Each structure stands twice: as structure tokens, then as C-alpha cells.
XYZ file of C-alpha atoms in Angstrom:
573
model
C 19.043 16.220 11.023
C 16.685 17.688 8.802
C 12.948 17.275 8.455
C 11.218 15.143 5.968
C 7.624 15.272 5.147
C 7.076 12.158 6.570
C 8.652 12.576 9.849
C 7.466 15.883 10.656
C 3.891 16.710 9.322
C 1.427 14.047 10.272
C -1.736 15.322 11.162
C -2.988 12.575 13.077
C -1.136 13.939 15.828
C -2.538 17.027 15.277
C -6.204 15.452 15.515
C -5.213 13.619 18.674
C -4.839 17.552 19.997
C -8.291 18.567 18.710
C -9.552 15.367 19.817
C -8.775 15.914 23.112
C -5.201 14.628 23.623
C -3.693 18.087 24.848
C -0.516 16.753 26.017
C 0.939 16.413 22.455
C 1.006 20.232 22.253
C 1.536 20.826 26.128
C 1.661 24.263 27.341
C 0.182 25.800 23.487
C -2.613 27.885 23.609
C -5.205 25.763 22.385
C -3.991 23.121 24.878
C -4.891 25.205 28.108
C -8.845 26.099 26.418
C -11.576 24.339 28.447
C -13.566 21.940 26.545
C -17.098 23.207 25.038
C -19.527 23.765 27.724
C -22.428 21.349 28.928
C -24.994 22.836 26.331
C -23.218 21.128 23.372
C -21.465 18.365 25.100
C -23.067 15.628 23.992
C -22.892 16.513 20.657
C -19.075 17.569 21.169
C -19.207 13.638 22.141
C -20.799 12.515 19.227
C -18.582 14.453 17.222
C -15.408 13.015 19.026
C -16.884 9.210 18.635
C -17.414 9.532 14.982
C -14.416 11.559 14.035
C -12.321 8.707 16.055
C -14.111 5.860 13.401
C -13.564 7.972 10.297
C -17.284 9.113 9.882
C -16.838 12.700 8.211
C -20.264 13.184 7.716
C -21.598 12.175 10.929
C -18.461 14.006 12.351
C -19.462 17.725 10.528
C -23.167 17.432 11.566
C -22.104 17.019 15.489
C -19.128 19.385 15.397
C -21.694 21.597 13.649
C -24.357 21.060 16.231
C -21.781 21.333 18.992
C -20.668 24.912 17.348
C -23.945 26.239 17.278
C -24.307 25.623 21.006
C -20.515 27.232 21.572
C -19.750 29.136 18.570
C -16.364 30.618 19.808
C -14.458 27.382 21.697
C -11.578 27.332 19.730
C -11.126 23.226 20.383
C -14.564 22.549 18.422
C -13.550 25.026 15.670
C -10.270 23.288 15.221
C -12.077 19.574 15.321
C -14.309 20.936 13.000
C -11.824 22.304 10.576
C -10.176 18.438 10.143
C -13.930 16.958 9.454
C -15.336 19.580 7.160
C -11.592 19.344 5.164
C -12.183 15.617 4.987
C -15.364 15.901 3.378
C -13.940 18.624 0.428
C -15.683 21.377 2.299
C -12.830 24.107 2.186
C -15.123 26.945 2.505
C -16.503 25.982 5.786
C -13.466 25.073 6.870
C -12.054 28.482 5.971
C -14.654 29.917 7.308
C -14.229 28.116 10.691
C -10.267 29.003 10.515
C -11.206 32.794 10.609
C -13.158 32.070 13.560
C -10.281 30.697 14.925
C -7.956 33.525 13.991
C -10.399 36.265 15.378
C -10.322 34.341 18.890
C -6.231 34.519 17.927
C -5.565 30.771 17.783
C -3.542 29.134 15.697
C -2.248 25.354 14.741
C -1.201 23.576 11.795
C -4.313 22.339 10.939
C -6.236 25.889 11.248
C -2.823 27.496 9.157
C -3.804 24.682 6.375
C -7.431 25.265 5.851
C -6.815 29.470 6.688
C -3.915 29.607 3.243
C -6.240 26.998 1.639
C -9.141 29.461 1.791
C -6.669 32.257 0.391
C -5.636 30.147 -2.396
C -9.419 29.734 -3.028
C -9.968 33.202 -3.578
C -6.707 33.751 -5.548
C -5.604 36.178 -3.099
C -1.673 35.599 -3.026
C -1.052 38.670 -1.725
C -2.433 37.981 1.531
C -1.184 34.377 1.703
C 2.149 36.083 2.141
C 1.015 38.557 4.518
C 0.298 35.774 6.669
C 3.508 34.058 6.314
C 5.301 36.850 7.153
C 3.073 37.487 10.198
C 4.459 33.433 11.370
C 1.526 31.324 9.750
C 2.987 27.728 9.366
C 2.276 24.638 8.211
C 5.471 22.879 7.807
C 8.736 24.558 6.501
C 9.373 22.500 3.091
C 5.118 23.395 2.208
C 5.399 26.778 3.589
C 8.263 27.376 1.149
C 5.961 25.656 -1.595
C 3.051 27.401 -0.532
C 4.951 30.716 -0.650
C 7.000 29.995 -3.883
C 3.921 29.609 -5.499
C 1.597 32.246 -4.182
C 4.630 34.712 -5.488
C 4.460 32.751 -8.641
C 0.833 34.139 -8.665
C 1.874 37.495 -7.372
C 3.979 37.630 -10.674
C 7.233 38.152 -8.966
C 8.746 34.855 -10.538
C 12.241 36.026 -9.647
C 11.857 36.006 -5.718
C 9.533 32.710 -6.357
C 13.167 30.945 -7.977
C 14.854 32.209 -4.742
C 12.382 30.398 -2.726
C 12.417 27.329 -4.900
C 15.886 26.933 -5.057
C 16.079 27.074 -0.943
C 13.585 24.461 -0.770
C 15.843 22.853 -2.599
C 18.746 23.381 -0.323
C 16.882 22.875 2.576
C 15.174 19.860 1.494
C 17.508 17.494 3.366
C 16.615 14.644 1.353
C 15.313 13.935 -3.185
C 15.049 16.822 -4.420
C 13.110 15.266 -7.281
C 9.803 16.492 -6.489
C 10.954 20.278 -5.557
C 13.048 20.625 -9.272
C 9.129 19.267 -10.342
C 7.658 22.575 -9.041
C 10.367 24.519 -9.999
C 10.367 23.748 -13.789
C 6.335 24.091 -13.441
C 6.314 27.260 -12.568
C 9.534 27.876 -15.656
C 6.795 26.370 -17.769
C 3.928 28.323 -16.538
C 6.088 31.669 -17.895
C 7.065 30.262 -21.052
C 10.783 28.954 -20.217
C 10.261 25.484 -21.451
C 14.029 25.432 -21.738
C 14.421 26.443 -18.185
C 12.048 23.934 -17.371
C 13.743 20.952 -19.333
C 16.884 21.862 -18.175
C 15.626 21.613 -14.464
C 13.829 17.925 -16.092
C 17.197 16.949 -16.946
C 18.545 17.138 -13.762
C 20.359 14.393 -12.456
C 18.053 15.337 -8.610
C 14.649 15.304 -11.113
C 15.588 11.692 -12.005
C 12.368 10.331 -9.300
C 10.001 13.051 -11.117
C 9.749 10.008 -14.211
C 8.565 7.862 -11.828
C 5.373 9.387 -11.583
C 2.726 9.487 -14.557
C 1.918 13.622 -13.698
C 5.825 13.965 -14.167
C 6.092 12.136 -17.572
C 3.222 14.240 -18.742
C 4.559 17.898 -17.815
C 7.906 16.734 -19.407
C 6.153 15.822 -22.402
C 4.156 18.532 -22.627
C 7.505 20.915 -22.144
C 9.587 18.355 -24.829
C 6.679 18.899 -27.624
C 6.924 22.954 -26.713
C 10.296 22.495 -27.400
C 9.804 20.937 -30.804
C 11.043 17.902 -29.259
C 8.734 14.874 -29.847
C 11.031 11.998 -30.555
C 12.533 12.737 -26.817
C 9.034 12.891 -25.673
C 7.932 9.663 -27.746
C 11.198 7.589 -25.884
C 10.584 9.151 -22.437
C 6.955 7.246 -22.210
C 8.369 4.311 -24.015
C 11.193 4.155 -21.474
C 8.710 4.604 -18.787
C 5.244 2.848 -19.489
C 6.820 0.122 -22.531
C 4.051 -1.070 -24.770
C 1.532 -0.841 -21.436
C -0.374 2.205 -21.899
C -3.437 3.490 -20.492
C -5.178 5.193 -22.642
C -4.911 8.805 -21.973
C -1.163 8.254 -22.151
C -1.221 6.287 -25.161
C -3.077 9.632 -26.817
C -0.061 11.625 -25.312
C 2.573 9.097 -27.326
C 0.425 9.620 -30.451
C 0.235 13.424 -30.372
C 3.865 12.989 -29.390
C 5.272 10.894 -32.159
C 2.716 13.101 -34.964
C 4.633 16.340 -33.730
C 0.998 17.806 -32.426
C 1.830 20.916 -30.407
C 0.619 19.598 -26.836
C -0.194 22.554 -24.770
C 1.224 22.635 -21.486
C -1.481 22.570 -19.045
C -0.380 20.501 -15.693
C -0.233 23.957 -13.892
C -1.026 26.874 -16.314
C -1.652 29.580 -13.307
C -0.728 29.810 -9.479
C -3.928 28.448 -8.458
C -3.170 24.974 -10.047
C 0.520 25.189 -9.212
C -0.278 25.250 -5.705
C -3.209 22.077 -5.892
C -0.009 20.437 -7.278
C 1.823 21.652 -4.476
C -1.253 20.378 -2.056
C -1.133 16.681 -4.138
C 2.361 16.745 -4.435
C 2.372 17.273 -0.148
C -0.454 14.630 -0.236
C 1.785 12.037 -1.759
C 4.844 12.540 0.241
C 2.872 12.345 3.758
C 1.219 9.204 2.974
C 1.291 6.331 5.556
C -0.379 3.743 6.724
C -0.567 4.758 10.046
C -1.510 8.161 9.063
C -4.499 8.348 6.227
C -5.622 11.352 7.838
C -2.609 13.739 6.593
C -3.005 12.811 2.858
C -6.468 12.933 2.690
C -7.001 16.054 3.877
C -4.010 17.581 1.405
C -5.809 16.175 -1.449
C -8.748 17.139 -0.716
C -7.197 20.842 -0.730
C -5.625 19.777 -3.985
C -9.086 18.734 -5.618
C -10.830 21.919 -4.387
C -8.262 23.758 -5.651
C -8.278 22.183 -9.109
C -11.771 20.194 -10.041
C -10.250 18.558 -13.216
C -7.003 17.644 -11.133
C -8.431 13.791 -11.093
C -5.274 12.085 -9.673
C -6.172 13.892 -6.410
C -9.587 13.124 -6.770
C -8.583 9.682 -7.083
C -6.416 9.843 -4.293
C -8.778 10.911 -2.408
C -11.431 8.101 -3.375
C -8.961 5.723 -2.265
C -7.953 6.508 0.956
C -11.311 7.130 1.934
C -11.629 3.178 0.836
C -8.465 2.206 2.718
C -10.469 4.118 5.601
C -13.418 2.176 5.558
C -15.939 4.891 4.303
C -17.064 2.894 1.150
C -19.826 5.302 0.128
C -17.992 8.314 0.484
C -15.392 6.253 -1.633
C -17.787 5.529 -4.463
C -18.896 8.986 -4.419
C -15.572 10.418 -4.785
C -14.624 7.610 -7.399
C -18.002 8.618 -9.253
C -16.696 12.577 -9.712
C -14.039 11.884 -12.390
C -15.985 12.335 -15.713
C -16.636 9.703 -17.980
C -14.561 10.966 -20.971
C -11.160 11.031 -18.944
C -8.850 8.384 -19.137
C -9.118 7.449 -16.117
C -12.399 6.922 -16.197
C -12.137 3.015 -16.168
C -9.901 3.114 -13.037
C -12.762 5.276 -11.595
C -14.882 2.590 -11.849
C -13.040 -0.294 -10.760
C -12.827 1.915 -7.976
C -16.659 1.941 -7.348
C -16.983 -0.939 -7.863
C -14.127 -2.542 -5.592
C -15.802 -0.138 -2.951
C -19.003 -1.266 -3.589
C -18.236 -4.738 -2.835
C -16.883 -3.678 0.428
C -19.377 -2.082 1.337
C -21.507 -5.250 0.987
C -22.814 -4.187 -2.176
C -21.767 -6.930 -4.325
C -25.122 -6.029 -6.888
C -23.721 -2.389 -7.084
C -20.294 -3.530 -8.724
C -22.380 -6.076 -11.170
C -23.835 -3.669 -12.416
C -21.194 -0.816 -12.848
C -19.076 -3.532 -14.418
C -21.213 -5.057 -16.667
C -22.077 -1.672 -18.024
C -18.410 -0.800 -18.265
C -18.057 -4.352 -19.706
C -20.362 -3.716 -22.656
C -18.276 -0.431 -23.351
C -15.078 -2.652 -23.299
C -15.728 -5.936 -24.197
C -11.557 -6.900 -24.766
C -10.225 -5.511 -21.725
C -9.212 -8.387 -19.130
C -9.298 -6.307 -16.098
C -13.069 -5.301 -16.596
C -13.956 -8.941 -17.028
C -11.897 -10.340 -13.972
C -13.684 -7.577 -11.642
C -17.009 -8.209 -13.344
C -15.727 -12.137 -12.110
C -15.122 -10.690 -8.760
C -17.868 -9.004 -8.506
C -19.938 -11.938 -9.270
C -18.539 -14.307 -7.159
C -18.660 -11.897 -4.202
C -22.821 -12.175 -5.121
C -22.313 -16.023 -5.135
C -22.950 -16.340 -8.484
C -20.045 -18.260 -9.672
C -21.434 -19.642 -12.449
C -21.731 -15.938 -14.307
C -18.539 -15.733 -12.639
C -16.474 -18.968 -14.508
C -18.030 -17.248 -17.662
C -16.344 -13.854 -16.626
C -13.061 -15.194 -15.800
C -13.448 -16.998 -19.001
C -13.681 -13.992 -21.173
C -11.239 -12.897 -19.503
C -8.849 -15.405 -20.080
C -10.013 -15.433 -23.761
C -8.199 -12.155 -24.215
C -4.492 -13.566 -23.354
C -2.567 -14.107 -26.135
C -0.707 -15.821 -24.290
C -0.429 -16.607 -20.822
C 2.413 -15.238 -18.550
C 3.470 -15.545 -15.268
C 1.657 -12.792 -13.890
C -2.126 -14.036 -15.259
C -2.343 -17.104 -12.605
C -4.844 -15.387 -10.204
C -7.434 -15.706 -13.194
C -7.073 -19.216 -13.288
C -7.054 -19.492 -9.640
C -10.234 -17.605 -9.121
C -12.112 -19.356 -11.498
C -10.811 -22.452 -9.708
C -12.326 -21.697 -6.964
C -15.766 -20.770 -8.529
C -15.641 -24.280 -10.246
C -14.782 -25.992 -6.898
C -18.025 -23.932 -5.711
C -20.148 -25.505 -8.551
C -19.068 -28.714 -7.275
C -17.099 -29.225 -10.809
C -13.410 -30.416 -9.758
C -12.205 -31.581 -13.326
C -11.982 -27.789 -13.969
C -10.978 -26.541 -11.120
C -8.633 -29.035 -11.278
C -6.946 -28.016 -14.289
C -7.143 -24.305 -13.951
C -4.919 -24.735 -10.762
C -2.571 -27.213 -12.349
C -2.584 -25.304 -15.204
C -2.000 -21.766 -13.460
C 0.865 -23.800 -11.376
C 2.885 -23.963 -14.463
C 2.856 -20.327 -14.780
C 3.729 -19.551 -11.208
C 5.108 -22.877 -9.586
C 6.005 -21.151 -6.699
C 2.914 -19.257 -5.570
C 2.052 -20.416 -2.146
C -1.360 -19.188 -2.776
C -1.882 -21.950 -5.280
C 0.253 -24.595 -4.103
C -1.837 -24.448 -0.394
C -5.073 -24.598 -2.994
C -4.594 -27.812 -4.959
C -2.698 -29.238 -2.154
C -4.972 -29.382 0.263
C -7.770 -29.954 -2.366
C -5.744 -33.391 -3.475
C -5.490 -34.551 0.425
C -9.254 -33.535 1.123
C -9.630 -36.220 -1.796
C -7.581 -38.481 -0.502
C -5.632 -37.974 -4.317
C -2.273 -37.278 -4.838
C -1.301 -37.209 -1.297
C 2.897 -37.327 -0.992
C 2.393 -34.473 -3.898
C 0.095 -32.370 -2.072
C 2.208 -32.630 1.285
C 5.184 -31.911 -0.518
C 2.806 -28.723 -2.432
C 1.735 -28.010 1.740
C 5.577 -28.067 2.626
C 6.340 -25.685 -0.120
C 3.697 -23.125 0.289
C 4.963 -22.983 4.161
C 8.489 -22.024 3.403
C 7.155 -19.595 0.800
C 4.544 -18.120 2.896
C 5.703 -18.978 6.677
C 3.240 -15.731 8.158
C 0.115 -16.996 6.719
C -1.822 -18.315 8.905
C -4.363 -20.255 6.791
C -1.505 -22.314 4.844
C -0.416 -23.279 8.380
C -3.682 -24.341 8.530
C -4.048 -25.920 5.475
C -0.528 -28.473 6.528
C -1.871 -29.099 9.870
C -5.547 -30.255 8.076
C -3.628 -32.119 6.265
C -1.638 -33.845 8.546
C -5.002 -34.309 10.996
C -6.980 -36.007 7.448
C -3.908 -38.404 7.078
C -4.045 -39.261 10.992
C -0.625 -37.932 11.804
C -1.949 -35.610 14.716
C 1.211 -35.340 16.146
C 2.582 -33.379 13.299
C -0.581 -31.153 13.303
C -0.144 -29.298 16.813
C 2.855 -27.694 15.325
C 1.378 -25.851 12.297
C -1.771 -25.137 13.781
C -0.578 -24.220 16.879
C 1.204 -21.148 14.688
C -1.992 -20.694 12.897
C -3.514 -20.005 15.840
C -1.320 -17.456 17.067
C -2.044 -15.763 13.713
C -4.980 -16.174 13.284
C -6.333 -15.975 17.114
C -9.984 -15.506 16.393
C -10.770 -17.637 13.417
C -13.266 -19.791 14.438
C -12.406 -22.588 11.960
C -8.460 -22.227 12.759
C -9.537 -22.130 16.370
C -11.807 -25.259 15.881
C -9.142 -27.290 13.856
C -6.862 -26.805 16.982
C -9.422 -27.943 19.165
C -9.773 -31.174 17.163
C -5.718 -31.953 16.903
C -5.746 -31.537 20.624
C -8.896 -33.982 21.300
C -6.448 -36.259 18.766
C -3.574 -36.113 20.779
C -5.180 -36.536 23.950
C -5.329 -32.803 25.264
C -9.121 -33.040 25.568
C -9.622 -30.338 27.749
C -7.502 -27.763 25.828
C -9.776 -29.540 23.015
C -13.083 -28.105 24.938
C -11.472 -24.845 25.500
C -11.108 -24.314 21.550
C -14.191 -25.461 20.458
C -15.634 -22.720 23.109
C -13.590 -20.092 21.933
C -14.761 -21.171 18.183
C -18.081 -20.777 19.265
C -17.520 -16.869 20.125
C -16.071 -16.049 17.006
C -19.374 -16.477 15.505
C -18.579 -19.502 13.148
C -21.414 -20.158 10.083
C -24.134 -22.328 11.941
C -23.378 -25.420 10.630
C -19.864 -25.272 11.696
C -21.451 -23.931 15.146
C -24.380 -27.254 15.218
C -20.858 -29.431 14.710
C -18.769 -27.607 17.585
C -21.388 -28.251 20.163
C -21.950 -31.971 19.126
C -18.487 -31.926 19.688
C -18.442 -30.832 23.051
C -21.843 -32.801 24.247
C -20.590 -36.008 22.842
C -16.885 -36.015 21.911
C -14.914 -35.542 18.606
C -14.295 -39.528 18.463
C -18.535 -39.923 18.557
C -18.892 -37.423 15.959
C -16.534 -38.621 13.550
C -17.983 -42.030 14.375
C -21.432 -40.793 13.946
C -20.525 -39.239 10.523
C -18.882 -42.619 9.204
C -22.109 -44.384 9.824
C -24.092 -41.947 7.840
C -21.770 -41.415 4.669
C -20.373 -37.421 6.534
């Protein structure tokens, strides 16, 4: 069966290794190598405990620490290598990968940064010295690696030879390997080569991504050929273009001679080769693997901003917001995706508890764009994530201003100004925003657990807002807060029974929500399980609930839920 790129090259096994978990390469060298000795152990700790939460930079100044204590322990240097690479720093990662090859060990991850460093310094030569001599990443990228580094070696006849048994060998779409085929075609001036290798039926998946649709244009208007490039974006994007691409269709449809420029030497066909890698490695489970590929790719290639924007994100999906920002921050702010940069930040920002930060990026991106909806809804966001929904509703509101006409797809707008309006305590808007963004998606469970449970909290509407309950269940039968939302309802109407059943599978989804876990303690008390009752309002109260919920729980438990509610009757609760 052959190897994909997803199967066979993920690096978090790889870190396991250097992180200590020597049985996934049993019996390799690097496995048998004692651990660094006492003198740097507790920073070889330190390093180990921040590398397993994702902190790079904490990470490199341990592993550093920990080096300088045992400069030759090939198990640091190899740790090292996957933190420095993390952060973007390929030169001491190279550097450390030398290390590593004068103590004569090698792995995948010290073969990565070692060919990276080569492909730093240009020197293709060598980069197929050390192929030859067994250095390996993974077969399809050593093939890439190599086809470009001859590519840069200017034998472009033994690079097609190694293209085309990529190709062969890839097992799987070929799309993405025709891609660096016809690059390197383009890079030596056969734009018909290069088209011809476009056209192929296996190329078909190379449209589906933006860099694709640009190299093909670029080859199409080299060709003389802008109509074809003019219909290619038009079949791709439609009328929905950003607006570096929407520059592309003008120069397109003018017949402007675009230069060809998506990998105009060997250096930049190989950071495509690294972002290219980067894509087809990630996952989910992995973030590791990508991250450090496009990294590679970015150092390779400054201006190369999709991998710089790769990179931003997955160091958001990883949790290291400021790292995020800062990588968000380093695509310039005359590129197109400069915008997209900055929702970036600014979606980090909030994250990161920052909620001031992203005002303030948006507003001033705001004032630069003062039409564009998805500004203004993040500049919303952003505000209500300070708790200032009033600035929000007006964000949202601009927002909304700009749609010609609302489709199905605009309903979150609606729904989050809802939301800020049910904060301001004004429930005639909210109100109609959510009835209003119901006839645009009448089927959104999202919005149908919203004004559903909103109608029975207000006693209003009530067989429509079960029915709206019932609905959003069926649509959305793994989320645990509609569950919760039906069995509320249920409770507020008095038919308990019918609540342990939907919260009861709330629960179990959400197991350590203290309100879900509360809720459940009440339905119980209701049905006569007062003891299982108890035993949720104490579990509520050590999943840190807001202190007025927490003041409630332990009346609850001192007195009784029938007392309370009693108590709360008498004085208007």
C-alpha cells in the first residue's frame, strides 16, 4: 500500500522520541543515548514541560540552557531542533543539526532542519550529496526536495525524471506533484510545458487552491492567453474576490503581461515544496508537522505570506496567541492579504484575553474600510467580547447596513446582535433580529434553541418555542447546551419528568459545566432524587460557577431547592 503524507510523516511522533518516548524508534541510535546529565537536568525538564504545552519560547531558552550544560547529547540537540524550527529559527536549528551530524546521528527531524539549512545557503549541490549519502525525510519530499535542488543545480532534465517518479510513486492525487512540475517548466521559460501539465486531467485539485489559480494565470497571460485566465478565476472565485485576486482578473482581462513569479528560482520552488508538504500533513491531531514545514517555507521565502499565514494560524489553533499575533503582524500592510492578517490579530487577541487589543486593530482597519461587513462584524465581536454591547449593536448594525440584501448565509449578524440587545435588557430588538434572521435560516438550531428558550423564559409563545426546542434537538442532537436549553424548558413549564432525559444527555456532554451540572441537580430535587440533587449542586460548585450562581447553589443545599424557589416568589426572584 503506498505511503501518503498523512499517514507516514507526522512529526509528533517524532517529538514523542525527542521527548523522551524512545520506544517509538526502538533499537535506533538516538533511542539507546542516555538522557543529558544531572548538570542540565532540570532545565532538560523545563524544556520537556514547556515543549509538551506548546511554549516555543520558553521551550528554546531551556533546551538552550540545558545545551550549554551538555553541548554534545544528541537527545537535547534533537529536542532543540523541533523548538527553535517552531519559532522560525532555521539557522539555529541548522546549526544544532550539524552538531548532530558530527556526533553521527540522524532522524527525520535533524534530516529536515540539516537540507533546510542547505536550502538556506543555496547550496544544492550538497543537498544532493546528502541524499545520496541516505539523508531522509520522507520519500514523496525527498523526491521534492531533490527535484528541486537539481532544478537549482540547473540540470532540469534529471529534475523531470525525478518529478515524473514522484508522480508514479505518489500512490494517491497527483494534483499537487503536476503543481511542482509545471513550476519548475515555468521557472525555465516552458509556459507551454507548464500549461500542458495545468491541463492535466491529475492537476484538476491544483484549482482548488488560490496559489494554483495564480501560477496558472500567471503561465495563461505568458501565453498570451488572458480570456482563459479571466474564466479560470471566474470559474473558481465567481463575483467573490479578494482583492489581490480581483487585481489578477483585471490585469488578466486588460491583457497586462503578468510576470510569473510564484517560484522564479530553486530557492522559492522548494519553500513551495516546504508549504506545499505543510498543507498535505495537516491534522488535527498533529499541528506540530505543519507548523514546522511552514515555518521552513517562510524562512525560505519572506514574501511567501500564505505560509506565513499558515503559520499564524496554527500557532492560534495551538494556543500560543501572542506568538499568533506576531506572526499575523509580519505580512505587510500593502498585500492583499493584509485584512485577513488582521482579523487574524485580532481573533487572537481576543483569545488571548485581549479583547481591547482587537478594538483597536479593528477600528483602525475599520476606518480604512468603512463598507466591508466582515471588518464591522469582528469590530462587533470584538466589542462584545469587552462587554460593550452597546458599541457592539452599532457594529453589527453597520454591518448589516452593507447587505443589499440579506441571504441565507448573513443570519449570525442578526443573531449576534440579538444577543447584545438581550444584554442591554432591550427584547423588542432582540426579538426581531432572531425572528427576522429565522426567516433566512429556519433551520439553524443555533437560533431556534435562542428564541425558543427566550419565549419560554417569558412565559411567551410557549407550544412555539417547545416545538423551536424540539427542532433544534433533531438538528443539533450532540450539543449539549440545546439539550439543555429543552430540559430548562421543560423544568420552567413544571414537566420535570420530561427534563431528566435531555439534561441527563447534556450532562454527559457537557460533564463539567457548572450551570448544566446545576440544572440537573434541580430536575432531580424535582423529581424526588434529592440526594443525586446534592451531589450536582456539589459538583457545580467545583466547576467554579460565577458567584452568584455559586451564593444560589449553596442556599440550595443549606435549605432546599423548594425553600429557595419559595423564598424567591416572596421577593419578586
Amino acid at each position: 500500500m503506498p505511503l501518503t503524507p498523512r499517514r507516514a510523516f507526522h512529526l509528533a511522533s517524532v517529538l514523542a522520541l525527542a521527548l523522551g518516548a524512545h520506544g517509538v524508534w526502538a533499537g535506533s541510535a538516538l533511542a539507546q543515548t542516555p538522557g543529558p546529565d544531572r548538570g542540565g537536568a532540570g532545565a532538560y525538564l523545563a524544556a520537556r514541560s514547556a515543549m509538551s504545552q506548546d511554549d516555543f519560547p520558553a521551550a528554546v531558552e531551556w533546551f538552550r540552557a540545558a545545551i550549554a550544560a551538555d553541548p554534545a547529547n544528541p537527545d537535547l540537540l534533537e529536542s532543540a531542533i523541533a523548538a527553535e524550527l517552531a519559532m522560525g529559527h532555521l539557522d539555529q536549528a541548522g546549526a544544532y543539526a550539524q552538531a548532530m551530524e558530527k556526533a553521527g546521528h540522524q532522524s527525520q527531524i535533524t534530516n529536515l532542519a540539516y537540507l533546510a539549512d542547505l536550502a538556506m545557503k543555496d547550496d544544492y549541490r550538497q543537498m544532493l550529496t546528502e541524499q545520496d549519502k541516505g539523508r531522509q525525510i520522507f520519500p514523496l519530499l525527498d523526491l521534492l526536495i531533490g527535484a528541486w535542488a537539481k532544478v537549482g543545480e540547473g540540470k532540469m532534465s534529471e529534475a523531470s525524471v525525478t518529478f515524473d517518479k514522484m508522480i508514479a510513486e505518489s500512490g494517491g492525487p497527483t494534483a499537487m506533484w503536476l503543481y511542482h512540475k509545471a513550476l519548475a517548466l515555468a521557472q525555465t521559460g516552458d509556459f507551454e510545458g507548464a500549461q500542458k501539465l495545468f491541463s492535466d486531467p491529475g492537476a484538476e485539485g491544483v484549482s482548488g487552491l488560490r496559489r494554483g489559480i495564480i501560477a496558472q494565470v500567471q503561465v495563461l497571460s505568458q501565453l498570451e492567453r488572458g480570456p482563459e485566465a479571466v474564466a479560470l478565476i471566474d470559474k473558481r472565485f465567481g463575483l467573490v474576490l479578494d482583492p489581490g485576486m480581483e487585481d489578477l482578473r483585471r490585469r488578466a482581462a486588460a491583457g497586462e503581461p503578468i510576470p510569473f513569479d510564484i517560484a522564479r528560482n530553486a530557492r522559492e520552488g522548494l519553500a513551495e515544496a516546504f508549504f506545499t508538504w505543510a498543507t498535505l500533513t495537516t491534522d488535527e491531531n498533529d499541528l506540530l508537522s505543519p507548523l514546522l514545514s511552514a515555518r521552513i517555507a517562510a524562512g525560505l521565502r519572506p514574501d511567501h505570506v500564505e505560509a506565513q499565514l499558515m503559520v499564524a494560524r496554527i500557532l492560534d489553533e495551538m494556543g500560543q496567541h501572542d506568538l499568533a499575533i506576531e506572526a499575523f503582524a509580519a505580512v505587510p500592510e500593502n498585500d492583499p492579504a493584509a485584512i485577513s492578517a488582521v482579523l487574524g490579530q485580532a481573533n487572537a487577541a481576543i483569545q488571548a484575553k485581549r479583547p481591547e487589543q482587537a478594538v483597536e486593530l479593528l477600528t483602525a482597519l475599520s476606518k480604512r474600510h468603512p463598507a466591508d461587513r466582515t471588518i464591522l462584524a469582528s469590530l462587533g465581536d470584538a466589542l462584545r467580547a469587552q462587554e460593550k454591547c452597546d458599541l457592539a449593536i452599532l457594529a453589527y448594525g453597520d454591518a448589516i447596513a452593507t447587505l443589499a440584501e440579506p441571504g441565507p448565509g448573513d443570519w449570525p449578524l442578526y443573531y449576534r446582535r440579538a444577543g447584545c440587545a438581550q444584554v442591554e435588557g432591550d427584547w423588542a430588538s432582540a426579538e426581531k433580529d432572531l425572528e427576522f434572521a429565522l426567516t433566512l435560516a429556519p433551520d439553524e438550531p443555533r437560533l431556534l434553541n435562542e428564541l425558543g428558550y427566550s419565549w419560554v423564559d417569558r412565559g411567551e409563545n410557549l407550544d412555539r418555542a417547545l416545538d423551536m426546542l424540539r427542532r433544534a434537538v433533531r438538528a443539533a442532537p450532540d450539543q449539549g447546551y440545546i439539550l439543555d436549553s429543552l430540559a430548562w424548558a421543560y423544568f420552567r413549564l413544571g414537566q420535570y419528568d420530561k427534563a431528566v432525559v435531555p439534561q441527563e444527555a447534556a450532562s454527559l456532554l457537557m460533564p463539567v459545566d457548572p450551570v448544566v451540572t446545576d440544572h440537573l441537580g434541580d430536575i432531580y430535587w424535582m423529581v424526588g432524587r434529592k440526594r443525586e440533587a446534592e451531589y450536582q449542586w456539589h459538583r457545580a460548585l467545583s466547576f467554579s460557577p460565577t458567584e452568584k450562581d455559586a451564593a444560589r447553589i449553596r442556599l440550595k443545599l443549606e435549605k432546599g431547592l423548594d425553600a429557595v424557589m419559595a423564598d424567591e416568589a416572596k421577593n419578586g426572584g
